[in-house]
Amino acid sequence: MKTIFVTGGAGFIGSNLLIHLHNTYSDYHIVNVDKLTYASDLAYLKEIEGSERYTFVQVDLVDRNAVRDLIQLFKPIGVFHLAAESHVDNSIKGPEPFVMSNVVGTFNVLEECRQYWGQNNLLTEGRFLHVSTDEVYGSLGETGFFTESTPYAPNSPYSASKAGSDLLVRAYFHTYKMNVVTTNCSNNYGPHQHDEKLIPTVIRTALNNKPIPIYGKGENIRDWLFVKDHCRALDMVFHSGNAGETYNVGGYNEWTNIELVYKICEILDQKVGNGPEGKYSNLIEFVTDRPGHDLRYAIDPTKIETELGWQNTQNFDRELGITIDWYVNRYKK
Ligand SMILES: NC(=O)c1ccc[n+]([C@@H]2O[C@H](COP(=O)([O-])OP(=O)(O)OC[C@H]3O[C@@H](n4cnc5c(N)ncnc54)[C@H](O)[C@@H]3O)[C@@H](O)[C@H]2O)c1
């Protein structure tokens, strides 16, 4: 058995990834290291909670001693690092937890892995996958795509804290030859996402017949990727990515927020059909835009496609349908 850590495994992407890894690799003992913030839910991991190949540990990565003890105890040979504060609006209201969890937390895991792997002659073998976001690149205009060489230009405290952690990870490769890889992914959708994010918010407010809030005029464009396609990309980069490299992950699936919200409303009209005058879109309400709201994100995933053979397999209508069913079930309870 090899022990690997998944940090942030009780969150949205982490829980989907943990189930994927558990069901794919029978020789992994997976330790889920999570502080259990408001965004997490251990119930997402119900299907594997009794497994002897899965262990949950509640630890705040900001606590360096706790991180060191954990590494000494479990002796991981790999880390999928996802733990982070992840909601842009919260970072605008209060940036400090973002600096603490995303920058200091990443530093603590990175540094304690370096020390443990260094002392045990495992620096080449031990692998650290840092999971980041396309938001570090800032905003695109109407054309073009983010590539791995796009300069960093973060515009929110969230993306700035992720950019800071990305740069630390990069430095650990160049300075210490640590076996790190980084991914920068576009917006994910799917089951297990916290209520505060766009797609769950649209479904929840619609089902409650409350106004569906849309920032500005809903013109911001995001590139949406199904969470399971992201998890397969993380699996590939962890196992086959080249040390020190970064890989962009995205779906070539751009939607303005308003188009996406109309699409969700139409699917809800078909599935639930209880909107005002038969249309949930009648609930859409435009609200004051988020400060520093990036206009457009879009990823060029050529590198991960050509070097690692990753393919985005999503069928957006099908996967969005699955996602909507999951939240309709959740909110109807
Ligand atoms: N959601 C997206 O669309 C998206 C896209 C690209 C990249 N990412 C990145 O993927 C990662 C996971 O995102 P998500 O959407 O699943 O986030 P999430 O908010 O759903 O989950 C984050 C998890 O990290 C845990 N956590 C937070 N601070 C911690 C700390 N100090 N110590 C230990 N655990 C802590 C939380 O308890 C939670 O379980 C993040 O690093 C995020 O930047 C997300």
Short mmCIF file of C-alpha atoms in Angstrom, two decimals, residues 22-303:
data_model
loop_
_atom_site.label_atom_id
_atom_site.label_comp_id
_atom_site.label_asym_id
_atom_site.label_seq_id
_atom_site.Cartn_x
_atom_site.Cartn_y
_atom_site.Cartn_z
CA HIS A 22 -10.24 5.16 -4.22
CA ASN A 23 -12.18 3.33 -6.91
CA THR A 24 -9.31 3.39 -9.42
CA TYR A 25 -6.22 2.49 -7.36
CA SER A 26 -6.58 -0.50 -5.04
CA ASP A 27 -2.98 -0.09 -3.78
CA TYR A 28 -3.51 3.42 -2.38
CA HIS A 29 -4.27 4.25 1.22
CA ILE A 30 -5.80 7.71 0.89
CA VAL A 31 -5.68 10.13 3.81
CA ASN A 32 -8.16 12.98 3.53
CA VAL A 33 -6.67 16.00 5.33
CA ASP A 34 -9.34 18.64 5.80
CA LYS A 35 -10.09 21.38 8.30
CA LEU A 36 -13.83 21.00 7.64
CA THR A 37 -14.76 24.59 6.84
CA TYR A 38 -18.36 25.59 6.06
CA ALA A 39 -17.68 24.52 2.41
CA SER A 40 -17.03 20.88 3.28
CA ASP A 41 -19.28 17.91 3.98
CA LEU A 42 -18.06 14.45 4.96
CA ALA A 43 -21.41 13.05 3.78
CA TYR A 44 -20.07 13.41 0.20
CA LEU A 45 -17.71 10.54 1.05
CA LYS A 46 -20.31 8.17 2.45
CA GLU A 47 -19.69 5.51 -0.20
CA ILE A 48 -16.08 5.01 0.94
CA GLU A 49 -16.21 5.96 4.63
CA GLY A 50 -15.97 2.35 5.86
CA SER A 51 -13.09 1.43 3.56
CA GLU A 52 -9.82 0.37 5.18
CA ARG A 53 -8.03 2.19 2.33
CA TYR A 54 -9.50 5.53 3.42
CA THR A 55 -8.73 7.64 6.51
CA PHE A 56 -10.08 11.07 7.42
CA VAL A 57 -8.07 13.45 9.60
CA GLN A 58 -9.32 16.86 10.66
CA VAL A 59 -6.36 19.24 10.47
CA ASP A 60 -5.98 22.93 9.67
CA LEU A 61 -3.02 23.23 7.30
CA VAL A 62 -2.18 26.58 8.86
CA ASP A 63 -1.05 24.62 11.95
CA ARG A 64 2.49 23.70 10.90
CA ASN A 65 3.13 21.36 13.85
CA ALA A 66 -0.04 19.43 13.09
CA VAL A 67 0.99 19.09 9.44
CA ARG A 68 4.45 17.83 10.48
CA ASP A 69 2.96 15.29 12.92
CA LEU A 70 0.58 14.04 10.24
CA ILE A 71 3.36 13.52 7.72
CA GLN A 72 5.52 11.72 10.28
CA LEU A 73 2.58 9.50 11.22
CA PHE A 74 1.33 8.53 7.76
CA LYS A 75 4.54 8.89 5.69
CA PRO A 76 2.81 9.88 2.42
CA ILE A 77 4.58 9.35 -0.90
CA GLY A 78 2.28 11.75 -2.72
CA VAL A 79 0.03 14.74 -2.09
CA PHE A 80 -2.93 16.01 -4.09
CA HIS A 81 -3.16 19.51 -2.63
CA LEU A 82 -6.65 20.99 -3.06
CA ALA A 83 -7.39 22.54 0.35
CA ALA A 84 -8.16 26.22 -0.07
CA GLU A 85 -10.64 28.94 0.64
CA SER A 86 -12.30 29.07 -2.75
CA HIS A 87 -15.07 31.67 -2.98
CA VAL A 88 -14.13 35.00 -4.60
CA ASP A 89 -16.95 36.95 -2.89
CA ASN A 90 -15.73 35.83 0.54
CA SER A 91 -12.18 36.88 -0.35
CA ILE A 92 -13.46 40.38 -1.13
CA LYS A 93 -15.32 40.60 2.19
CA GLY A 94 -12.42 39.18 4.23
CA PRO A 95 -9.13 38.27 2.53
CA GLU A 96 -7.21 37.06 5.59
CA PRO A 97 -8.39 33.41 5.66
CA PHE A 98 -7.41 33.22 1.98
CA VAL A 99 -3.85 34.30 2.70
CA MET A 100 -3.68 31.95 5.67
CA SER A 101 -5.14 28.79 4.11
CA ASN A 102 -4.06 29.26 0.52
CA VAL A 103 -0.58 30.71 0.97
CA VAL A 104 0.55 29.71 4.49
CA GLY A 105 -1.32 26.38 4.33
CA THR A 106 0.31 25.51 1.01
CA PHE A 107 3.72 26.54 2.34
CA ASN A 108 3.31 24.30 5.39
CA VAL A 109 2.45 21.17 3.40
CA LEU A 110 5.12 21.87 0.80
CA GLU A 111 7.85 22.56 3.33
CA GLU A 112 6.99 19.62 5.59
CA CYS A 113 6.93 17.29 2.56
CA ARG A 114 10.28 18.65 1.44
CA GLN A 115 11.77 17.99 4.87
CA TYR A 116 10.28 14.51 5.25
CA TRP A 117 11.06 13.41 1.69
CA GLY A 118 14.52 15.03 1.87
CA GLN A 119 15.40 13.25 5.13
CA ASN A 120 14.26 9.90 3.73
CA ASN A 121 15.84 10.12 0.30
CA LEU A 122 12.41 10.41 -1.32
CA LEU A 123 12.70 13.85 -2.95
CA THR A 124 12.56 12.40 -6.46
CA GLU A 125 9.91 9.79 -5.72
CA GLY A 126 7.57 11.89 -3.56
CA ARG A 127 5.13 13.75 -5.77
CA PHE A 128 3.30 16.98 -4.93
CA LEU A 129 0.38 17.99 -7.15
CA HIS A 130 -0.75 21.55 -6.56
CA VAL A 131 -4.30 22.21 -7.78
CA SER A 132 -4.77 25.79 -8.92
CA THR A 133 -7.14 27.84 -11.00
CA ASP A 134 -7.28 29.75 -14.29
CA GLU A 135 -8.20 32.85 -12.27
CA VAL A 136 -4.48 33.50 -11.62
CA TYR A 137 -4.18 34.67 -15.24
CA GLY A 138 -6.64 37.55 -14.75
CA SER A 139 -9.14 38.43 -17.44
CA LEU A 140 -9.24 37.82 -21.20
CA GLY A 141 -10.84 40.15 -23.72
CA GLU A 142 -13.25 38.78 -26.30
CA THR A 143 -10.65 36.58 -27.97
CA GLY A 144 -7.67 34.39 -27.03
CA PHE A 145 -7.04 31.65 -24.50
CA PHE A 146 -4.93 31.18 -21.38
CA THR A 147 -1.89 29.00 -22.00
CA GLU A 148 0.75 27.82 -19.55
CA SER A 149 2.92 30.81 -20.53
CA THR A 150 0.25 33.50 -20.00
CA PRO A 151 1.63 35.98 -17.42
CA TYR A 152 -0.03 35.93 -14.01
CA ALA A 153 -2.35 38.90 -13.38
CA PRO A 154 -4.71 37.99 -10.50
CA ASN A 155 -7.47 40.50 -9.77
CA SER A 156 -9.15 39.24 -6.58
CA PRO A 157 -7.69 38.36 -3.16
CA TYR A 158 -8.70 34.74 -3.92
CA SER A 159 -6.81 34.56 -7.22
CA ALA A 160 -3.87 36.50 -5.74
CA SER A 161 -3.60 33.98 -2.89
CA LYS A 162 -3.72 31.08 -5.37
CA ALA A 163 -1.09 32.81 -7.54
CA GLY A 164 1.14 33.20 -4.47
CA SER A 165 0.86 29.51 -3.69
CA ASP A 166 1.57 28.58 -7.33
CA LEU A 167 4.77 30.62 -7.24
CA LEU A 168 5.92 28.94 -4.02
CA VAL A 169 5.37 25.53 -5.63
CA ARG A 170 7.32 26.64 -8.70
CA ALA A 171 10.19 27.86 -6.51
CA TYR A 172 10.36 24.51 -4.68
CA PHE A 173 11.06 22.83 -8.01
CA HIS A 174 13.74 25.28 -9.09
CA THR A 175 15.39 25.65 -5.68
CA TYR A 176 15.07 22.18 -4.14
CA LYS A 177 14.34 20.01 -7.20
CA MET A 178 11.16 18.90 -5.49
CA ASN A 179 8.94 16.68 -7.65
CA VAL A 180 6.02 19.11 -8.06
CA VAL A 181 3.38 19.57 -10.75
CA THR A 182 0.68 22.25 -10.96
CA THR A 183 -2.67 22.37 -12.71
CA ASN A 184 -4.67 25.49 -13.57
CA CYS A 185 -8.26 24.58 -14.28
CA SER A 186 -11.33 26.45 -15.44
CA ASN A 187 -14.70 26.59 -13.63
CA ASN A 188 -15.94 23.19 -12.48
CA TYR A 189 -19.54 22.08 -12.13
CA GLY A 190 -21.05 18.90 -10.75
CA PRO A 191 -22.32 17.31 -7.53
CA HIS A 192 -20.94 18.35 -4.09
CA GLN A 193 -20.41 22.05 -4.77
CA HIS A 194 -21.24 24.42 -1.95
CA ASP A 195 -24.57 26.30 -2.10
CA GLU A 196 -22.80 29.68 -2.48
CA LYS A 197 -21.47 29.01 -6.01
CA LEU A 198 -23.30 30.07 -9.21
CA ILE A 199 -24.96 26.85 -10.40
CA PRO A 200 -26.19 25.67 -6.95
CA THR A 201 -27.39 29.23 -6.21
CA VAL A 202 -29.46 29.35 -9.41
CA ILE A 203 -31.08 25.97 -8.69
CA ARG A 204 -31.71 26.63 -4.99
CA THR A 205 -33.22 30.09 -5.45
CA ALA A 206 -35.34 28.93 -8.41
CA LEU A 207 -36.76 25.97 -6.49
CA ASN A 208 -37.60 28.33 -3.61
CA ASN A 209 -39.24 30.77 -6.04
CA LYS A 210 -36.82 33.48 -4.90
CA PRO A 211 -35.06 36.03 -7.18
CA ILE A 212 -32.11 34.45 -9.03
CA PRO A 213 -29.28 36.98 -8.56
CA ILE A 214 -26.99 37.68 -11.55
CA TYR A 215 -24.02 40.01 -11.28
CA GLY A 216 -24.02 43.05 -13.62
CA LYS A 217 -25.67 42.13 -16.90
CA GLY A 218 -24.55 38.51 -16.78
CA GLU A 219 -22.03 39.11 -19.55
CA ASN A 220 -19.04 37.48 -17.84
CA ILE A 221 -17.84 34.39 -19.68
CA ARG A 222 -16.64 31.20 -18.02
CA ASP A 223 -15.29 27.94 -19.49
CA TRP A 224 -17.19 25.14 -17.71
CA LEU A 225 -15.72 21.69 -17.09
CA PHE A 226 -17.44 18.71 -15.49
CA VAL A 227 -15.74 17.89 -12.18
CA LYS A 228 -15.12 14.24 -13.16
CA ASP A 229 -13.15 15.35 -16.25
CA HIS A 230 -11.07 17.55 -13.96
CA CYS A 231 -10.47 14.59 -11.60
CA ARG A 232 -9.21 12.45 -14.52
CA ALA A 233 -6.87 15.28 -15.47
CA LEU A 234 -5.51 15.47 -11.91
CA ASP A 235 -4.99 11.71 -11.89
CA MET A 236 -3.03 11.93 -15.19
CA VAL A 237 -0.91 14.90 -14.16
CA PHE A 238 -0.08 13.32 -10.78
CA HIS A 239 0.96 10.03 -12.37
CA SER A 240 2.46 11.15 -15.71
CA GLY A 241 3.10 14.90 -15.61
CA ASN A 242 6.69 16.13 -15.87
CA ALA A 243 8.23 17.52 -12.68
CA GLY A 244 8.19 21.32 -12.50
CA GLU A 245 5.56 21.63 -15.25
CA THR A 246 2.15 23.23 -15.17
CA TYR A 247 -0.85 21.97 -17.13
CA ASN A 248 -3.93 23.99 -18.04
CA VAL A 249 -7.23 22.10 -17.89
CA GLY A 250 -10.37 23.37 -19.59
CA GLY A 251 -13.39 22.36 -21.56
CA TYR A 252 -13.62 24.64 -24.64
CA ASN A 253 -17.07 25.23 -23.23
CA GLU A 254 -17.65 28.95 -22.88
CA TRP A 255 -20.92 30.43 -21.69
CA THR A 256 -21.90 33.90 -20.58
CA ASN A 257 -23.42 33.72 -17.10
CA ILE A 258 -26.79 34.85 -18.40
CA GLU A 259 -26.85 32.19 -21.16
CA LEU A 260 -25.98 29.53 -18.61
CA VAL A 261 -28.64 30.69 -16.17
CA TYR A 262 -31.30 30.66 -18.91
CA LYS A 263 -30.18 27.13 -19.84
CA ILE A 264 -30.48 25.93 -16.24
CA CYS A 265 -33.91 27.57 -15.93
CA GLU A 266 -35.11 25.81 -19.10
CA ILE A 267 -33.93 22.43 -17.80
CA LEU A 268 -35.65 23.13 -14.47
CA ASP A 269 -38.83 24.08 -16.35
CA GLN A 270 -38.77 20.62 -17.96
CA LYS A 271 -37.76 18.69 -14.84
CA VAL A 272 -39.70 20.52 -12.12
CA GLY A 273 -41.94 22.99 -13.95
CA ASN A 274 -43.00 25.18 -11.07
CA GLY A 275 -41.62 28.60 -12.07
CA PRO A 276 -43.76 31.77 -12.16
CA GLU A 277 -45.94 31.64 -15.31
CA GLY A 278 -44.23 28.35 -16.16
CA LYS A 279 -40.73 29.85 -16.46
CA TYR A 280 -38.03 29.94 -13.80
CA SER A 281 -36.23 32.58 -15.89
CA ASN A 282 -38.91 35.05 -14.74
CA LEU A 283 -37.07 35.00 -11.38
CA ILE A 284 -33.79 36.37 -12.83
CA GLU A 285 -32.74 39.61 -11.14
CA PHE A 286 -29.63 41.64 -12.04
CA VAL A 287 -27.62 42.82 -9.01
CA THR A 288 -24.64 45.18 -8.57
CA ASP A 289 -21.55 43.65 -10.13
CA ARG A 290 -18.73 42.15 -8.07
CA PRO A 291 -15.73 44.55 -7.84
CA GLY A 292 -12.84 43.52 -10.11
CA HIS A 293 -15.09 40.96 -11.84
CA ASP A 294 -13.02 39.32 -14.60
CA LEU A 295 -14.80 39.46 -17.97
CA ARG A 296 -13.70 36.21 -19.56
CA TYR A 297 -11.75 33.05 -18.75
CA ALA A 298 -10.96 30.43 -21.39
CA ILE A 299 -8.34 27.71 -21.31
CA ASP A 300 -6.22 26.26 -24.07
CA PRO A 301 -5.71 22.63 -22.92
CA THR A 302 -3.44 21.61 -25.83
CA LYS A 303 -0.50 20.74 -23.58
#
